[in-house]
């Protein structure tokens, strides 16, 4: 289960302002439900969970089972909404020392160590940046392995994954004869360069529905196929989201609506930056997924909350001073997991480090105390904060959180008076880049 707590945020708001937003939020939620708001042609992410397609889930699982059986390495090629959801799920559900320990922004891309059984292929990522060194190292690393590709692009024309696919396709052609069996493409149903390439080459294909935008596509093959390849129970993820959809649908004044309204009222009160903070490194890519979801849904017409992510307690030792004492335009949303047993602090007969007062307590319990302390200190320092708590980092809870945030981001966009489902601003840098590359962006 997931649970939302706003007790350290409401005190920063005038009740009248919050009440007004809550009323507007209900209207926004109805517009979402009725399909009468802006961007109503992009509501496929709701249809996915209101009418679950079990046959598709089974098909995804079948393809994943084949790849898991045949591959030493699966390279997942994609960027933005065609990358972050899959990576978030894999990161959250893969044991630490079967994955490279690092942050969402370092170069450690491997999710599985090299010597795992062949039924658990190593999952690598490409096409999410344009580092030449990374591509050189990757191609070098693939030598001698049975390699498969999952190539994901809704438009089929995004430069980063298109270039990565060209490198990897040529590498595959020079190493294997059965290349067409080693590539699975996830793209539009009828258009784009990737669609044409996949159709003419006979690659296995999955479709990204027309009415599902990139950042809302994690519950389509875009997120689910790579996750299933990593051994994740995608049915539980998916049905977690279905359960959250039903819960939110059954209660008009639900927590996702309330969260959206609190955020919007905080923005109107001068809190312009939301720090999505967690205390569990396995959530770092989930935080990056959140950042794209809210940033692209709300950041329009020179407005919107600026979403940033922080990993605690690590970042409390770098950003802590600013959070406690810098500009008072920040609010925090904690993504929290209830503590589990294990990793109990050992007793030490000499106690020279003075830590025996902690002996017998689990590290997770101490981590939970760090959350409590941070949440109280930041409230006292003028940082409103809210918490979305999961009782465990289960597949079901991940699915629930995905839908909770998708729903809230959509209401947030409507409250801000923008279309939450487009992203016209993403095109600007591409145009300039194509000019710099000597190609017309059209
Ligand atoms: O949310 C979005 O639309 C973007 O972040 C896209 O997901 C990203 O640019 C990748 O696009 P595509 O899937 O078309 O390659």
XYZ file of C-alpha atoms and ligand atoms in Angstrom, residues 79-82 153-155 158 214-215 292 296 423, ligand 1:
28
model
C 15.877 8.430 -24.144
C 13.459 10.503 -22.042
C 10.057 8.862 -21.791
C 11.409 5.984 -23.869
C 11.380 5.561 -29.812
C 7.813 6.773 -30.211
C 8.651 9.259 -32.953
C 15.021 11.055 -32.047
C 6.471 9.401 -23.928
C 6.548 10.329 -20.232
C 10.516 14.293 -16.395
C 7.452 18.303 -19.059
C 6.079 19.224 -24.782
O 8.188 12.964 -23.093
C 8.618 13.031 -24.232
O 7.869 13.074 -25.193
C 10.111 13.028 -24.533
O 10.917 13.020 -23.405
C 10.417 11.787 -25.328
O 10.066 10.665 -24.570
C 11.873 11.690 -25.734
O 12.249 12.853 -26.420
C 12.078 10.483 -26.634
O 11.224 10.573 -27.729
P 10.977 9.357 -28.683
O 10.333 8.272 -27.916
O 10.107 9.883 -29.779
O 12.337 8.929 -29.206
